[in-house]
Amino acid sequence: MAELPEIKRLARQMEEALRDKPIRRVEILQEKCTNVPPASWGERVRGASVQQVQNKGKWIVLALTGGESILLSLGMGADVFYHRTGEARPEKYQVRVELEDGSGFTARFWWFGSFLLVSRQELGEEPNTKNIAMDPLDARFTWEYFQSLAQGRRTQVKSFLLNQKLVGGIGNMYIHDILFLSRVHPQKKLCDLNEKEVEALYHSVRGQLEMSLNKGGFSREPDFYGEAGGYTEKDFLVGYRAGKPCPVCGEAVEQIKTGSTSSYLCPACQPLG
Amino acid sequence: MAELPEIKRLARQMEEALRDKPIRRVEILQEKCTNVPPASWGERVRGASVQQVQNKGKWIVLALTGGESILLSLGMGADVFYHRTGEARPEKYQVRVELEDGSGFTARFWWFGSFLLVSRQELGEEPNTKNIAMDPLDARFTWEYFQSLAQGRRTQVKSFLLNQKLVGGIGNMYIHDILFLSRVHPQKKLCDLNEKEVEALYHSVRGQLEMSLNKGGFSREPDFYGEAGGYTEKDFLVGYRAGKPCPVCGEAVEQIKTGSTSSYLCPACQPLG
DNA sequence: TAATCTAACAACGA
DNA sequence: CTCGTTGTTAGATT
């Protein structure tokens, strides 16, 4: 559920709250979430501390002193909460990291979360993350880069933007308004767009994600400290607004099936033909 | 067009005709057929001689003294003809190998043929050939091997047998009678077959290919010396006999589309349901 | 509502 | 009649 704005927010907060504090222990209550036996977590990370927290697409990469990295995926929704020294922890969680000073964090996965431990050598080859593409909030995600990425692809625009091997970090929430703002139908083939449309797409992608990040991310996704973001349902233009009027032309917003997911669009502003 | 019987026949004949005779030159008239500049062919193979000719699926592998190998694919049809010393050569061909004694061979590709040169180090990693599976005329292609290969696959029987990564060497000609002889519909799912049917399939695959090889291959595919094989259209049971009576039950043979290829079958002997 | 891997299948190009 | 690449879909997963 969390997409780039929420992931970026969480990475930043995790770095500021955890950096340089030695880890005392790691509790793995759900073995399926991880890639190594729970027992070896302790051996490998005890005494190490978080140096840097970055994102790779929707994954969060916590680089530790000593060369190990923690790879965190929120799957289809998760609460990742910091707790200060002595502060109560949530009752339910699958994994917990406790620091020497008694503070730490828990992760509660709603569905399909992952919490992996990889060595420096394994990091670049880790199958879940190695093929994830650059994200639109990266400074190197330029117009030229996007243009060559989109060049000649026959796939549908929505598939393209959600394909994590091509564009990192977009999920099925921000996509609706991104496409609406560029006036492109989700099922239009990329190779059928003219350059103006591709350019509009580029600016909508970056603009929407950056705007939400500036507002603190989606309000229904609490941050590391349990606070809601400032980007709310009221900000949605067509997303999840089936039957309501298009904010531009007043036409009723449509909800359609696109593969296994839903899409929301204005049939007048985003014609397919 | 050539399948395992024709390929095996050609490999055997090439070995017997070419072995131990030094190569004088290689002529590449169609650069698209090959993987190295035509000029470097001469440098790399001059003076070497063919040691052994084998097949890997439908590919022919000519191992030369000195460690280089020639990889030959007939694509969708090709004439590969030997010429004795002083003997006239075909007028049209894309590649030609001439030996020091004046004999040699030409290859005329009708569509998509390949004539590659690889070093000993490259041979195992050559992308076109490295994932080709064992073929049914290999002595190690046992019932146990086939059974474990087929185990649990949900794919259609025809797709399975034509998938070169799983079974090497079968194409869209012998497949029709192979399936008819085992009374299996091409679109039946492999996992829906009982063991008797899988066993019947195993024996039909080996039996048909071996039978054709023993007859000298398909009559419409001339061999290295331009001779026709002894396996003719009269040998077809249901293949290419749309509308004609099934040789077993008299029902009219059907032609259906299976993906991009055609299939011929007896709807009574090979029921789908 | 949401994410990703996999196998199988279709369309296309060389 | 070939085969690799790309993209789509259905099914699976905790």
Short mmCIF file of C-alpha atoms (C1' of nucleotides) in Angstrom, two decimals, chain B residues 1 58 76 172, chain D residues 1-4:
data_model
loop_
_atom_site.label_atom_id
_atom_site.label_comp_id
_atom_site.label_asym_id
_atom_site.label_seq_id
_atom_site.Cartn_x
_atom_site.Cartn_y
_atom_site.Cartn_z
CA MET B 1 11.74 -27.81 -41.14
CA LYS B 58 18.03 -29.30 -34.01
CA MET B 76 12.87 -22.95 -41.20
CA ASN B 172 5.77 -29.27 -36.02
"C1'" DC D 1 7.86 -24.86 -41.24
"C1'" DT D 2 11.92 -21.38 -36.16
"C1'" DC D 3 13.02 -19.13 -32.06
"C1'" DG D 4 13.99 -15.28 -28.81
#
